[in-house]
Short mmCIF file of C-alpha atoms and ligand atoms in Angstrom, two decimals:
data_model
loop_
_atom_site.label_atom_id
_atom_site.label_comp_id
_atom_site.label_asym_id
_atom_site.label_seq_id
_atom_site.Cartn_x
_atom_site.Cartn_y
_atom_site.Cartn_z
CA MET A 190 -29.11 76.37 152.46
CA LYS A 191 -26.54 77.12 155.62
CA LYS A 192 -24.06 80.30 155.23
CA VAL A 193 -21.63 79.52 157.74
CA LEU A 194 -18.51 81.85 159.93
CA VAL A 195 -16.00 79.16 161.39
CA THR A 196 -13.58 81.01 163.61
CA GLY A 197 -10.20 79.40 164.67
CA ALA A 198 -10.62 77.74 160.71
CA LEU A 199 -6.72 77.13 160.43
CA GLY A 200 -6.36 74.74 162.95
CA GLN A 201 -6.08 71.03 163.02
CA ILE A 202 -10.44 70.72 163.08
CA GLY A 203 -10.99 73.85 161.15
CA SER A 204 -8.53 73.38 157.92
CA GLU A 205 -10.15 70.01 157.31
CA LEU A 206 -13.64 71.09 158.66
CA VAL A 207 -14.19 74.39 156.33
CA MET A 208 -12.86 72.08 153.06
CA HIS A 209 -15.65 69.26 153.68
CA MET A 210 -18.55 72.34 154.86
CA ARG A 211 -17.56 73.66 151.40
CA ASN A 212 -18.00 70.63 149.36
CA ILE A 213 -21.49 69.95 151.69
CA TYR A 214 -22.93 73.50 151.24
CA GLY A 215 -20.71 75.69 148.75
CA ASN A 216 -17.67 77.34 148.69
CA ASP A 217 -19.02 80.84 149.17
CA ASN A 218 -21.05 79.78 152.11
CA ILE A 219 -18.67 78.60 154.18
CA ILE A 220 -16.43 81.71 155.92
CA ALA A 221 -13.25 80.61 157.21
CA SER A 222 -11.57 83.26 159.81
CA GLY A 223 -8.63 82.98 161.85
CA ARG A 224 -6.02 85.48 162.50
CA LYS A 225 -3.69 85.33 160.45
CA LYS A 226 -3.61 85.21 156.12
CA PRO A 227 -4.06 81.46 154.97
CA GLU A 228 -2.76 80.31 151.90
CA GLY A 229 -3.89 76.61 149.94
CA ALA A 230 -6.74 75.19 149.07
CA ILE A 231 -9.01 77.43 152.05
CA ALA A 232 -7.61 80.63 150.57
CA GLU A 233 -8.52 79.52 147.10
CA THR A 234 -11.78 78.01 147.24
CA GLY A 235 -13.66 80.72 149.34
CA PRO A 236 -14.06 83.29 151.80
CA PHE A 237 -11.75 84.43 154.33
CA GLU A 238 -12.08 87.04 157.10
CA MET A 239 -9.14 88.19 159.58
CA VAL A 240 -11.34 87.48 162.92
CA ASP A 241 -9.73 87.76 166.94
CA VAL A 242 -12.28 85.69 168.91
CA ARG A 243 -11.23 87.97 171.17
CA ASN A 244 -12.48 91.52 170.15
CA PRO A 245 -16.59 91.00 169.21
CA GLN A 246 -16.81 94.22 166.48
CA GLU A 247 -14.46 91.46 164.10
CA ILE A 248 -17.03 88.64 164.94
CA ALA A 249 -19.99 90.94 163.94
CA ASP A 250 -18.11 92.18 160.90
CA ALA A 251 -17.97 89.34 159.42
CA ILE A 252 -21.13 87.80 160.30
CA LYS A 253 -23.09 90.89 158.99
CA LYS A 254 -20.62 90.99 155.69
CA HIS A 255 -21.17 87.74 154.78
CA LYS A 256 -24.86 87.42 155.71
CA ALA A 257 -24.07 84.43 158.31
CA ASP A 258 -26.90 82.31 160.01
CA SER A 259 -24.73 80.38 161.93
CA ILE A 260 -21.65 79.97 163.91
CA VAL A 261 -19.12 77.21 163.99
CA HIS A 262 -16.79 77.99 166.79
CA LEU A 263 -13.38 76.18 167.15
CA ALA A 264 -11.09 79.30 168.04
CA ALA A 265 -9.61 78.46 171.18
CA ILE A 266 -6.20 77.02 173.39
CA LEU A 267 -6.06 73.16 173.99
CA SER A 268 -4.81 71.85 177.31
CA ALA A 269 -0.81 71.64 177.18
CA THR A 270 -0.57 74.78 175.64
CA GLY A 271 -2.95 76.24 177.89
CA GLU A 272 -1.47 75.07 181.50
CA LYS A 273 1.68 77.05 179.92
CA ASN A 274 -0.20 80.46 179.87
CA PRO A 275 -3.21 79.28 181.40
CA ALA A 276 -4.59 82.95 181.49
CA ALA A 277 -4.56 83.24 177.66
CA ALA A 278 -6.20 79.90 178.07
CA TRP A 279 -9.46 81.81 180.20
CA ASP A 280 -9.24 85.09 177.16
CA VAL A 281 -9.66 83.45 174.43
CA ASN A 282 -11.78 80.15 175.76
CA MET A 283 -13.82 81.93 178.08
CA ASN A 284 -14.06 85.57 176.17
CA GLY A 285 -13.89 84.23 172.72
CA LEU A 286 -17.08 81.74 173.11
CA TYR A 287 -18.72 84.94 175.10
CA ASN A 288 -18.39 87.51 172.57
CA VAL A 289 -19.47 85.06 169.51
CA LEU A 290 -22.52 83.87 171.62
CA GLU A 291 -23.83 87.90 171.99
CA VAL A 292 -22.51 88.48 168.52
CA ALA A 293 -25.33 84.90 167.42
CA ARG A 294 -27.62 86.28 169.87
CA GLU A 295 -28.07 89.95 167.98
CA ASN A 296 -28.39 88.58 164.80
CA ASN A 297 -30.04 85.45 164.88
CA CYS A 298 -27.10 83.12 164.20
CA ALA A 299 -27.13 78.70 165.30
CA VAL A 300 -23.60 78.33 167.11
CA CYS A 301 -22.11 74.80 167.19
CA THR A 302 -18.61 74.60 169.27
CA PRO A 303 -17.16 71.54 170.49
CA SER A 304 -16.52 70.75 174.31
CA SER A 305 -14.15 68.22 174.77
CA ILE A 306 -12.72 65.15 177.39
CA ALA A 307 -10.91 67.50 179.24
CA VAL A 308 -14.51 68.74 181.09
CA PHE A 309 -13.76 65.90 183.29
CA GLY A 310 -11.69 65.62 185.92
CA PRO A 311 -9.64 62.28 188.70
CA SER A 312 -13.51 62.20 190.81
CA THR A 313 -15.12 61.34 187.37
CA PRO A 314 -15.63 57.83 186.94
CA LYS A 315 -13.43 56.39 184.20
CA ASP A 316 -14.54 53.92 182.53
CA ASN A 317 -17.70 54.17 180.37
CA THR A 318 -18.12 57.67 181.65
CA PRO A 319 -21.35 59.05 182.13
CA GLN A 320 -22.26 62.34 179.90
CA GLU A 321 -23.94 63.14 182.93
CA THR A 322 -21.56 62.64 185.40
CA ILE A 323 -18.86 64.58 188.38
CA MET A 324 -17.42 67.26 186.34
CA ARG A 325 -14.51 68.59 188.68
CA PRO A 326 -11.34 69.74 185.45
CA THR A 327 -8.03 70.27 187.09
CA THR A 328 -7.21 71.79 183.83
CA MET A 329 -8.01 75.35 182.85
CA TYR A 330 -8.46 74.19 179.04
CA GLY A 331 -10.96 72.15 181.40
CA VAL A 332 -12.45 74.62 183.42
CA THR A 333 -13.39 76.80 180.26
CA LYS A 334 -15.26 74.02 178.75
CA VAL A 335 -17.25 72.93 181.38
CA ALA A 336 -17.85 76.83 181.72
CA GLY A 337 -18.66 76.80 178.16
CA GLU A 338 -21.07 74.53 177.91
CA LEU A 339 -22.93 75.68 180.86
CA LEU A 340 -22.97 79.74 179.48
CA CYS A 341 -24.14 77.59 175.72
CA ASP A 342 -26.78 76.00 178.09
CA TYR A 343 -27.69 79.59 179.58
CA TYR A 344 -27.68 81.13 175.87
CA HIS A 345 -30.35 78.39 174.09
CA SER A 346 -32.40 78.54 177.89
CA LYS A 347 -32.60 82.31 177.91
CA TYR A 348 -32.50 83.98 174.22
CA ASN A 349 -33.08 80.74 172.46
CA VAL A 350 -29.81 80.66 170.70
CA ASP A 351 -29.48 77.22 168.63
CA THR A 352 -26.61 75.97 170.55
CA ARG A 353 -24.67 72.71 169.78
CA GLY A 354 -21.52 70.77 171.01
CA VAL A 355 -19.98 67.66 171.27
CA ARG A 356 -17.63 66.80 173.58
CA PHE A 357 -14.70 64.80 171.22
CA PRO A 358 -12.09 63.35 172.18
CA GLY A 359 -8.48 63.32 170.87
CA ILE A 360 -8.68 63.81 167.25
CA ILE A 361 -6.02 62.10 164.53
CA SER A 362 -6.19 63.61 161.16
CA ASN A 363 -3.18 63.88 158.40
CA ALA A 364 -3.58 67.28 157.41
CA THR A 365 -2.73 69.35 160.20
CA LEU A 366 -0.90 68.87 163.33
CA PRO A 367 -2.46 69.08 166.91
CA GLY A 368 -2.19 72.49 168.50
CA GLY A 369 -1.04 71.30 171.59
CA GLY A 370 -3.09 69.28 173.55
CA THR A 371 -3.21 66.01 175.68
CA THR A 372 -4.16 63.54 173.32
CA ASP A 373 -1.14 65.02 170.24
CA TYR A 374 0.66 61.96 170.61
CA ALA A 375 -1.70 59.77 168.74
CA VAL A 376 -0.90 61.74 165.49
CA HIS A 377 3.03 62.27 166.16
CA ILE A 378 3.52 58.70 166.01
CA TYR A 379 2.03 58.19 162.41
CA TYR A 380 4.48 60.63 161.34
CA GLU A 381 7.24 59.55 163.42
CA ALA A 382 6.90 55.54 161.98
CA LEU A 383 6.59 56.61 158.52
CA LYS A 384 10.25 59.03 159.01
CA LYS A 385 12.07 57.39 161.85
CA LYS A 386 10.61 54.02 162.43
CA LYS A 387 10.46 55.21 166.10
CA TYR A 388 8.90 57.32 168.60
CA THR A 389 9.65 58.27 171.83
CA CYS A 390 6.11 58.64 174.01
CA PHE A 391 5.72 61.35 176.10
CA LEU A 392 2.55 59.52 177.96
CA ASP A 393 3.05 56.00 179.83
CA LYS A 394 1.84 52.44 179.23
CA GLY A 395 -1.44 51.91 180.43
CA THR A 396 -2.67 55.94 179.87
CA TYR A 397 -6.41 55.03 177.73
CA MET A 398 -7.52 57.67 176.15
CA ASP A 399 -10.80 58.19 173.62
CA MET A 400 -10.08 59.19 170.63
CA MET A 401 -11.50 59.38 166.67
CA TYR A 402 -10.48 60.06 163.40
CA MET A 403 -11.30 63.12 161.86
CA PRO A 404 -13.39 62.14 159.19
CA ASP A 405 -15.74 60.66 161.62
CA ALA A 406 -15.25 64.42 163.95
CA LEU A 407 -16.36 66.36 161.07
CA ASN A 408 -19.65 63.98 160.58
CA ALA A 409 -20.12 64.29 163.74
CA ILE A 410 -20.46 68.31 163.89
CA VAL A 411 -22.07 68.15 160.20
CA ASP A 412 -24.92 65.39 161.91
CA LEU A 413 -25.70 67.32 165.22
CA MET A 414 -26.08 71.10 163.31
CA GLU A 415 -28.74 69.13 160.75
CA ALA A 416 -30.24 67.41 163.63
CA ASP A 417 -33.85 67.73 164.11
CA ALA A 418 -34.08 69.88 167.54
CA SER A 419 -36.88 68.22 168.50
CA LYS A 420 -35.17 64.92 168.87
CA LEU A 421 -32.35 66.61 170.87
CA ILE A 422 -33.21 66.48 174.54
CA ASP A 423 -29.25 67.53 175.61
CA ARG A 424 -27.62 70.27 173.52
CA ASN A 425 -24.09 71.01 174.19
CA ALA A 426 -22.22 68.39 175.48
CA PHE A 427 -22.71 64.87 174.21
CA ASN A 428 -20.22 62.82 174.49
CA VAL A 429 -18.87 61.09 171.56
CA THR A 430 -16.23 58.65 170.74
CA ALA A 431 -15.29 56.33 168.43
CA MET A 432 -12.81 54.13 170.18
CA SER A 433 -10.40 53.92 173.54
CA PHE A 434 -6.15 52.98 173.26
CA ASP A 435 -3.04 53.46 175.54
CA PRO A 436 0.32 53.80 173.88
CA GLU A 437 1.09 50.27 173.68
CA GLU A 438 -1.80 49.32 171.40
CA ILE A 439 -1.90 52.00 169.09
CA ALA A 440 2.09 50.75 168.44
CA ALA A 441 1.30 47.67 167.80
CA GLU A 442 -1.68 48.47 165.69
CA ILE A 443 1.58 50.49 163.73
CA LYS A 444 3.97 47.29 163.50
CA LYS A 445 1.42 45.38 161.87
CA HIS A 446 2.33 47.48 159.09
CA ILE A 447 6.27 48.65 159.67
CA PRO A 448 7.68 45.83 161.40
CA GLU A 449 10.92 47.36 162.55
CA PHE A 450 8.73 50.11 164.35
CA GLN A 451 10.23 50.74 167.34
CA MET A 452 8.84 53.01 171.22
CA ASP A 453 10.48 53.98 173.71
CA TYR A 454 9.30 56.19 176.86
CA ASP A 455 10.56 59.96 178.32
CA ILE A 456 7.44 60.80 180.12
CA ASP A 457 6.21 64.50 180.29
CA GLN A 458 4.61 64.83 184.15
CA ASP A 459 2.62 67.77 183.10
CA ILE A 460 0.96 66.13 180.30
CA GLN A 461 0.65 63.01 181.43
CA GLN A 462 -1.10 64.04 184.73
CA ILE A 463 -3.68 65.85 182.99
CA ALA A 464 -3.93 62.55 180.64
CA ASN A 465 -4.47 60.52 184.27
CA SER A 466 -7.08 62.85 185.00
CA TRP A 467 -9.65 62.40 181.56
CA PRO A 468 -11.79 59.37 181.53
CA ASN A 469 -10.44 56.07 179.99
CA SER A 470 -13.69 55.83 177.78
CA LEU A 471 -16.88 57.84 177.06
CA ASP A 472 -20.51 56.33 177.17
CA ASP A 473 -22.04 58.29 174.12
CA SER A 474 -25.48 56.52 173.89
CA ALA A 475 -27.11 59.91 173.93
CA ALA A 476 -25.64 60.99 170.89
CA ARG A 477 -26.21 57.54 169.22
CA GLU A 478 -29.53 58.01 170.53
CA GLN A 479 -30.80 61.61 170.25
CA TRP A 480 -28.79 61.99 166.66
CA GLY A 481 -27.67 58.83 165.13
CA TRP A 482 -24.29 59.05 166.06
CA SER A 483 -22.28 56.22 164.73
CA PRO A 484 -18.11 55.97 164.11
CA LYS A 485 -17.29 54.82 160.85
CA TYR A 486 -13.03 54.44 161.99
CA ASP A 487 -11.72 52.05 164.64
CA LEU A 488 -7.99 52.00 165.09
CA SER A 489 -7.33 49.08 162.54
CA ALA A 490 -9.30 51.35 160.01
CA MET A 491 -7.86 54.54 160.79
CA THR A 492 -4.08 53.77 161.29
CA GLN A 493 -4.34 51.83 157.62
CA ASP A 494 -5.82 55.21 156.15
CA MET A 495 -3.62 57.82 158.05
CA LEU A 496 -0.16 55.80 156.87
CA ASP A 497 -1.54 55.37 153.40
CA GLU A 498 -2.51 59.39 153.74
CA LEU A 499 0.67 60.24 155.46
CA SER A 500 2.70 57.88 153.51
CA LYS A 501 1.84 59.82 150.46
CA LYS A 502 2.25 63.16 151.70
CA LEU A 503 5.13 62.87 153.15
CA ASN A 504 6.43 60.28 150.16
CA LEU A 505 7.55 58.18 151.93
CA GLN A 506 6.87 54.50 151.54
CA TYR A 507 6.23 52.22 153.97
CA LYS A 508 4.99 48.97 152.33
P1 NAD B 805 -6.59 74.11 167.26
O1 NAD B 805 -5.35 74.62 168.12
O2 NAD B 805 -5.36 73.47 166.13
O3 NAD B 805 -6.96 75.13 166.30
C1 NAD B 805 -7.23 76.28 167.33
C2 NAD B 805 -7.20 77.56 166.41
O4 NAD B 805 -7.20 78.98 166.86
C3 NAD B 805 -6.01 77.55 165.98
O5 NAD B 805 -5.87 78.36 164.47
C4 NAD B 805 -5.42 79.46 166.23
O6 NAD B 805 -4.47 79.75 165.86
C5 NAD B 805 -6.97 79.70 166.83
N1 NAD B 805 -6.91 80.68 167.24
C6 NAD B 805 -6.12 81.04 168.64
N2 NAD B 805 -6.85 82.08 169.37
C7 NAD B 805 -7.55 82.36 168.91
C8 NAD B 805 -8.11 84.14 168.52
N3 NAD B 805 -8.09 84.71 169.91
N4 NAD B 805 -8.85 84.09 167.37
C9 NAD B 805 -9.28 83.47 166.89
N5 NAD B 805 -8.61 82.48 166.19
C10 NAD B 805 -8.24 81.73 167.34
O7 NAD B 805 -7.51 73.13 167.68
P2 NAD B 805 -8.61 72.31 167.35
O8 NAD B 805 -8.10 70.90 167.56
O9 NAD B 805 -8.79 72.55 166.14
O10 NAD B 805 -9.87 72.36 168.03
C11 NAD B 805 -10.64 72.47 167.73
C12 NAD B 805 -11.96 72.87 169.03
O11 NAD B 805 -12.02 71.68 169.27
C13 NAD B 805 -11.31 73.49 169.71
O12 NAD B 805 -12.08 74.47 170.43
C14 NAD B 805 -10.84 72.96 170.80
O13 NAD B 805 -11.25 72.83 171.90
C15 NAD B 805 -12.09 71.69 170.29
N6 NAD B 805 -11.39 69.92 170.91
C16 NAD B 805 -10.54 70.04 169.85
C17 NAD B 805 -9.81 68.62 170.29
C18 NAD B 805 -8.82 67.65 169.20
O14 NAD B 805 -8.10 66.52 169.31
N7 NAD B 805 -8.47 68.72 168.73
C19 NAD B 805 -10.25 67.30 170.88
C20 NAD B 805 -11.47 68.43 171.73
C21 NAD B 805 -12.15 69.17 171.49
C1 AKB B 806 -6.40 68.46 174.40
O1 AKB B 806 -5.68 67.10 174.48
O2 AKB B 806 -6.28 69.24 174.75
C2 AKB B 806 -7.46 67.93 172.95
C3 AKB B 806 -8.84 67.51 173.43
C4 AKB B 806 -9.01 66.59 174.04
O3 AKB B 806 -9.17 68.31 174.41
N1 AKB B 806 -7.25 67.17 172.01
#
């Protein structure tokens, strides 16, 4: 049975991953952590520790107190926020990861931390982007994610720390809002479609990016952590994807359910530039072959579920 410390547990992925993992491994075995006190289910169902990942002692204290054997490291500054404050992105993403890896090395813990499609840049092949390819990102977030993958590889090869990670695309979810990324429009559009039946998109038509619905993302993390190590040729940089679409395609899918829905555009040039530097679609065959990655949700199934779940949460009928 695993005992797992989750950093950045109150963010978009952590808030759902903690509950998902508590259901699998037991409430007391998943220790949520973050920089502010939680409310609701995370606080009520299991342990929580205040951990700022820039402080290695706080990470070590939480690991020792709970005798944790694994760390899911989610604390990070994402792409759009990172471009507004590159120094903070470097500090949290690089020093935070270094501290987590050092504590893991000293305490014999496994580490699973997500990388991102942000590792790619404008010189990367755009379509069916291979896992091993040119990686020259043009955002501070992307720079920290490439360096983070390499640092995790280093801790595995030099110190035998069991490090693992996927390169997530944009994650779409209905529980916690995304935390300042380039792909966030694909979450906001569902809220606005239900609330106002219109949405002003900050990315232009024709901007294709990979995306994934949260249930598949949660399975990706658990399945990779549980994967048989002897089958893993790769470790910290698995391409994973579930779908690729542009703003027109997601809007058209929403219109099938809400025919009055209208979308217009007010392009944020800074974010558009980031999106333009990322792939249109990924090749995730290595994840499929090495640990059985197989997403369940495509755009149509995700849209149905997003609208159903959000309409309940917001108490807004759409049918
Ligand atoms: P998020 O921004 O929603 O959550 C990150 C959390 O980390 C927040 O709760 C934030 O308060 C916390 N945090 C920031 N600085 C911290 C610090 N110094 N110490 C402790 N906590 C701190 O991000 P997310 O979407 O949940 O992303 C989790 C991980 O997944 C990140 O590594 C991110 O790069 C990666 N990822 C996410 C996506 C996505 O679309 N959500 C896509 C690719 C990769
Ligand atoms: C972002 O847009 O920054 C994230 C990511 C793809 O890493 N959603």
